[in-house]
Amino acid sequence: MATERAEPRELIAALLAEGAESLPGPPALPVPPAAAEDVIAVARRLALDGLPPGRWRPVSSPGLLRLAEALVVDEHPSAPGWTPEERERVTTWVAVLIEHRGEDGVQDLIRALDEGRNAA
């Protein structure tokens, strides 16, 4: 079981170490526009949902931080308007979300942001 968890992390670390380039075209994930504070709030809520108190870590591994930045923050259509501090906070919470919920957490984040946009 521990081997299964290590393999995706090793693969992701290898991809990040290679410095995979960004390709032109639509983003890999259909991330809806949103203010940084909205993304932070949703990512925090989803990351902590169902976790016993004291079970989360406020800082994820450097690999997960790079993954969160590359997959969500760099692809987010609103990110160019965010401050460096906002980008850092979004990256941190998305990394925590990935750590605790994996790809499902990212999909849930996108779905929740999309629902919030449609409700507005």
Short mmCIF file of N, CA, C and O in Angstrom, two decimals, residues 16-83:
data_model
loop_
_atom_site.label_atom_id
_atom_site.label_comp_id
_atom_site.label_asym_id
_atom_site.label_seq_id
_atom_site.Cartn_x
_atom_site.Cartn_y
_atom_site.Cartn_z
N LEU A 16 8.16 17.28 -12.52
CA LEU A 16 8.49 18.64 -12.10
C LEU A 16 9.98 18.91 -12.23
O LEU A 16 10.39 20.00 -12.59
N ALA A 17 10.80 17.90 -11.92
CA ALA A 17 12.24 18.07 -12.01
C ALA A 17 12.68 18.28 -13.46
O ALA A 17 13.64 18.99 -13.73
N GLU A 18 11.94 17.68 -14.40
CA GLU A 18 12.27 17.84 -15.81
C GLU A 18 11.92 19.23 -16.31
O GLU A 18 12.34 19.64 -17.39
N GLY A 19 11.12 19.95 -15.56
CA GLY A 19 10.73 21.30 -15.97
C GLY A 19 9.84 21.27 -17.20
O GLY A 19 10.08 22.00 -18.16
N ALA A 20 8.82 20.42 -17.18
CA ALA A 20 7.91 20.30 -18.32
C ALA A 20 7.40 21.67 -18.72
O ALA A 20 7.00 22.47 -17.89
N GLU A 21 7.45 21.94 -20.03
CA GLU A 21 7.05 23.26 -20.51
C GLU A 21 5.54 23.38 -20.63
O GLU A 21 4.83 22.39 -20.79
N SER A 22 5.07 24.60 -20.55
CA SER A 22 3.66 24.89 -20.74
C SER A 22 3.38 24.92 -22.23
O SER A 22 4.13 25.52 -22.99
N LEU A 23 2.32 24.29 -22.65
CA LEU A 23 1.97 24.27 -24.06
C LEU A 23 0.85 25.27 -24.32
O LEU A 23 0.00 25.51 -23.47
N PRO A 24 0.84 25.87 -25.52
CA PRO A 24 -0.23 26.80 -25.83
C PRO A 24 -1.56 26.07 -25.94
O PRO A 24 -1.60 24.86 -26.16
N GLY A 25 -2.63 26.82 -25.80
CA GLY A 25 -3.95 26.22 -25.91
C GLY A 25 -4.72 26.36 -24.62
O GLY A 25 -4.27 27.02 -23.68
N PRO A 26 -5.89 25.73 -24.58
CA PRO A 26 -6.72 25.85 -23.37
C PRO A 26 -6.05 25.16 -22.20
O PRO A 26 -5.26 24.23 -22.38
N PRO A 27 -6.37 25.59 -20.98
CA PRO A 27 -5.77 24.95 -19.81
C PRO A 27 -6.18 23.49 -19.70
O PRO A 27 -7.24 23.09 -20.20
N ALA A 28 -5.34 22.70 -19.06
CA ALA A 28 -5.62 21.27 -18.89
C ALA A 28 -6.87 21.07 -18.05
O ALA A 28 -7.63 20.13 -18.27
N LEU A 29 -7.09 21.94 -17.09
CA LEU A 29 -8.27 21.86 -16.24
C LEU A 29 -9.12 23.10 -16.47
O LEU A 29 -8.58 24.21 -16.51
N PRO A 30 -10.42 22.95 -16.62
CA PRO A 30 -11.27 24.10 -16.87
C PRO A 30 -11.53 24.91 -15.60
O PRO A 30 -12.60 24.86 -15.01
N VAL A 31 -10.53 25.63 -15.16
CA VAL A 31 -10.62 26.38 -13.91
C VAL A 31 -11.38 27.68 -14.16
O VAL A 31 -10.96 28.49 -14.98
N PRO A 32 -12.51 27.89 -13.47
CA PRO A 32 -13.28 29.11 -13.68
C PRO A 32 -12.61 30.31 -13.00
O PRO A 32 -11.92 30.16 -12.00
N PRO A 33 -12.81 31.52 -13.54
CA PRO A 33 -12.25 32.72 -12.91
C PRO A 33 -12.79 32.88 -11.49
O PRO A 33 -13.94 32.53 -11.21
N ALA A 34 -11.94 33.37 -10.60
CA ALA A 34 -12.36 33.61 -9.21
C ALA A 34 -11.30 34.46 -8.52
O ALA A 34 -10.12 34.42 -8.87
N ALA A 35 -11.75 35.22 -7.52
CA ALA A 35 -10.82 35.98 -6.69
C ALA A 35 -9.99 35.01 -5.86
O ALA A 35 -10.45 33.92 -5.51
N ALA A 36 -8.77 35.39 -5.56
CA ALA A 36 -7.89 34.53 -4.77
C ALA A 36 -8.53 34.13 -3.45
O ALA A 36 -8.45 32.96 -3.04
N GLU A 37 -9.18 35.08 -2.78
CA GLU A 37 -9.82 34.77 -1.49
C GLU A 37 -10.89 33.70 -1.63
O GLU A 37 -11.06 32.86 -0.73
N ASP A 38 -11.61 33.70 -2.74
CA ASP A 38 -12.63 32.67 -2.97
C ASP A 38 -11.98 31.31 -3.17
O ASP A 38 -12.44 30.30 -2.63
N VAL A 39 -10.90 31.26 -3.95
CA VAL A 39 -10.20 29.99 -4.19
C VAL A 39 -9.63 29.47 -2.88
O VAL A 39 -9.73 28.28 -2.57
N ILE A 40 -9.04 30.36 -2.09
CA ILE A 40 -8.46 29.97 -0.80
C ILE A 40 -9.54 29.40 0.11
O ILE A 40 -9.37 28.34 0.72
N ALA A 41 -10.67 30.09 0.20
CA ALA A 41 -11.75 29.65 1.09
C ALA A 41 -12.28 28.28 0.69
O ALA A 41 -12.49 27.40 1.53
N VAL A 42 -12.49 28.07 -0.60
CA VAL A 42 -13.01 26.77 -1.07
C VAL A 42 -11.97 25.68 -0.87
O VAL A 42 -12.29 24.59 -0.39
N ALA A 43 -10.72 25.95 -1.24
CA ALA A 43 -9.67 24.94 -1.07
C ALA A 43 -9.49 24.58 0.40
O ALA A 43 -9.35 23.39 0.75
N ARG A 44 -9.51 25.57 1.29
CA ARG A 44 -9.37 25.32 2.72
C ARG A 44 -10.54 24.47 3.23
O ARG A 44 -10.34 23.48 3.93
N ARG A 45 -11.75 24.84 2.84
CA ARG A 45 -12.94 24.09 3.28
C ARG A 45 -12.86 22.63 2.82
O ARG A 45 -13.07 21.71 3.59
N LEU A 46 -12.53 22.43 1.55
CA LEU A 46 -12.45 21.07 1.02
C LEU A 46 -11.30 20.27 1.63
O LEU A 46 -11.44 19.08 1.89
N ALA A 47 -10.17 20.93 1.86
CA ALA A 47 -9.01 20.23 2.43
C ALA A 47 -9.27 19.77 3.85
O ALA A 47 -8.84 18.70 4.26
N LEU A 48 -9.99 20.59 4.61
CA LEU A 48 -10.21 20.27 6.02
C LEU A 48 -11.49 19.48 6.27
O LEU A 48 -11.66 18.92 7.36
N ASP A 49 -12.36 19.40 5.26
CA ASP A 49 -13.63 18.70 5.41
C ASP A 49 -13.41 17.23 5.79
O ASP A 49 -12.75 16.49 5.08
N GLY A 50 -13.94 16.85 6.92
CA GLY A 50 -13.88 15.47 7.36
C GLY A 50 -12.59 15.05 8.04
O GLY A 50 -12.46 13.91 8.48
N LEU A 51 -11.62 15.95 8.14
CA LEU A 51 -10.38 15.61 8.83
C LEU A 51 -10.54 15.84 10.32
O LEU A 51 -11.09 16.85 10.74
N PRO A 52 -10.04 14.91 11.12
CA PRO A 52 -10.07 15.16 12.56
C PRO A 52 -9.20 16.37 12.90
O PRO A 52 -8.21 16.63 12.22
N PRO A 53 -9.58 17.15 13.92
CA PRO A 53 -8.77 18.31 14.30
C PRO A 53 -7.32 17.91 14.56
O PRO A 53 -7.04 16.86 15.11
N GLY A 54 -6.41 18.75 14.12
CA GLY A 54 -5.00 18.49 14.34
C GLY A 54 -4.39 17.51 13.37
O GLY A 54 -3.23 17.16 13.47
N ARG A 55 -5.14 17.03 12.39
CA ARG A 55 -4.64 16.02 11.46
C ARG A 55 -3.99 16.62 10.21
O ARG A 55 -3.30 15.96 9.49
N TRP A 56 -4.22 17.88 9.93
CA TRP A 56 -3.65 18.48 8.72
C TRP A 56 -2.35 19.18 9.02
O TRP A 56 -2.07 19.57 10.14
N ARG A 57 -1.54 19.31 8.00
CA ARG A 57 -0.28 20.04 8.10
C ARG A 57 -0.40 21.31 7.28
O ARG A 57 -0.81 21.26 6.13
N PRO A 58 -0.05 22.45 7.87
CA PRO A 58 -0.22 23.72 7.15
C PRO A 58 0.73 23.90 5.97
O PRO A 58 0.47 24.70 5.11
N VAL A 59 1.81 23.17 5.92
CA VAL A 59 2.74 23.30 4.80
C VAL A 59 2.97 21.92 4.21
O VAL A 59 3.32 20.98 4.93
N SER A 60 2.75 21.79 2.92
CA SER A 60 2.94 20.53 2.23
C SER A 60 4.38 20.42 1.76
O SER A 60 5.16 21.37 1.84
N SER A 61 4.70 19.27 1.22
CA SER A 61 6.04 19.04 0.70
C SER A 61 6.32 19.98 -0.47
O SER A 61 5.38 20.42 -1.15
N PRO A 62 7.58 20.29 -0.73
CA PRO A 62 7.91 21.16 -1.86
C PRO A 62 7.37 20.62 -3.19
O PRO A 62 6.93 21.39 -4.04
N GLY A 63 7.36 19.30 -3.36
CA GLY A 63 6.83 18.71 -4.59
C GLY A 63 5.36 18.99 -4.76
O GLY A 63 4.90 19.32 -5.87
N LEU A 64 4.59 18.87 -3.69
CA LEU A 64 3.16 19.16 -3.78
C LEU A 64 2.89 20.64 -3.99
O LEU A 64 1.95 21.02 -4.69
N LEU A 65 3.72 21.48 -3.40
CA LEU A 65 3.57 22.92 -3.63
C LEU A 65 3.82 23.25 -5.10
O LEU A 65 3.06 24.02 -5.71
N ARG A 66 4.86 22.65 -5.70
CA ARG A 66 5.14 22.89 -7.11
C ARG A 66 4.01 22.35 -7.98
O ARG A 66 3.62 22.96 -8.97
N LEU A 67 3.47 21.19 -7.60
CA LEU A 67 2.37 20.60 -8.35
C LEU A 67 1.13 21.49 -8.29
O LEU A 67 0.49 21.77 -9.30
N ALA A 68 0.79 21.96 -7.09
CA ALA A 68 -0.37 22.84 -6.92
C ALA A 68 -0.19 24.12 -7.74
O ALA A 68 -1.13 24.59 -8.39
N GLU A 69 1.01 24.66 -7.73
CA GLU A 69 1.27 25.88 -8.49
C GLU A 69 1.15 25.63 -9.99
O GLU A 69 0.50 26.38 -10.71
N ALA A 70 1.73 24.52 -10.46
CA ALA A 70 1.73 24.23 -11.89
C ALA A 70 0.35 23.85 -12.41
O ALA A 70 -0.07 24.32 -13.47
N LEU A 71 -0.38 23.03 -11.66
CA LEU A 71 -1.66 22.52 -12.15
C LEU A 71 -2.83 23.45 -11.92
O LEU A 71 -3.76 23.46 -12.72
N VAL A 72 -2.81 24.19 -10.85
CA VAL A 72 -3.99 25.02 -10.53
C VAL A 72 -3.66 26.51 -10.62
O VAL A 72 -4.30 27.24 -11.37
N VAL A 73 -2.66 26.96 -9.88
CA VAL A 73 -2.41 28.40 -9.82
C VAL A 73 -1.95 28.94 -11.18
O VAL A 73 -2.50 29.93 -11.66
N ASP A 74 -0.98 28.29 -11.80
CA ASP A 74 -0.49 28.79 -13.09
C ASP A 74 -1.56 28.69 -14.18
O ASP A 74 -1.52 29.44 -15.15
N GLU A 75 -2.49 27.77 -14.04
CA GLU A 75 -3.55 27.59 -15.03
C GLU A 75 -4.78 28.43 -14.74
O GLU A 75 -5.69 28.50 -15.56
N HIS A 76 -4.83 29.06 -13.59
CA HIS A 76 -6.04 29.79 -13.19
C HIS A 76 -6.14 31.08 -13.99
O HIS A 76 -5.20 31.87 -14.04
N PRO A 77 -7.29 31.31 -14.64
CA PRO A 77 -7.42 32.51 -15.47
C PRO A 77 -7.35 33.83 -14.69
O PRO A 77 -7.05 34.86 -15.28
N SER A 78 -7.58 33.80 -13.40
CA SER A 78 -7.54 35.03 -12.60
C SER A 78 -6.18 35.27 -11.95
O SER A 78 -5.95 36.34 -11.40
N ALA A 79 -5.29 34.29 -12.01
CA ALA A 79 -4.00 34.38 -11.32
C ALA A 79 -3.16 35.59 -11.71
O ALA A 79 -2.48 36.15 -10.84
N PRO A 80 -3.17 36.05 -12.96
CA PRO A 80 -2.36 37.23 -13.28
C PRO A 80 -2.73 38.47 -12.45
O PRO A 80 -1.89 39.33 -12.25
N GLY A 81 -3.95 38.53 -11.95
CA GLY A 81 -4.36 39.67 -11.14
C GLY A 81 -4.13 39.49 -9.66
O GLY A 81 -4.39 40.41 -8.87
N TRP A 82 -3.66 38.32 -9.24
CA TRP A 82 -3.42 38.06 -7.82
C TRP A 82 -2.07 38.62 -7.41
O TRP A 82 -1.12 38.65 -8.19
N THR A 83 -1.96 39.02 -6.15
CA THR A 83 -0.67 39.46 -5.61
C THR A 83 0.20 38.23 -5.36
O THR A 83 -0.31 37.10 -5.29
#
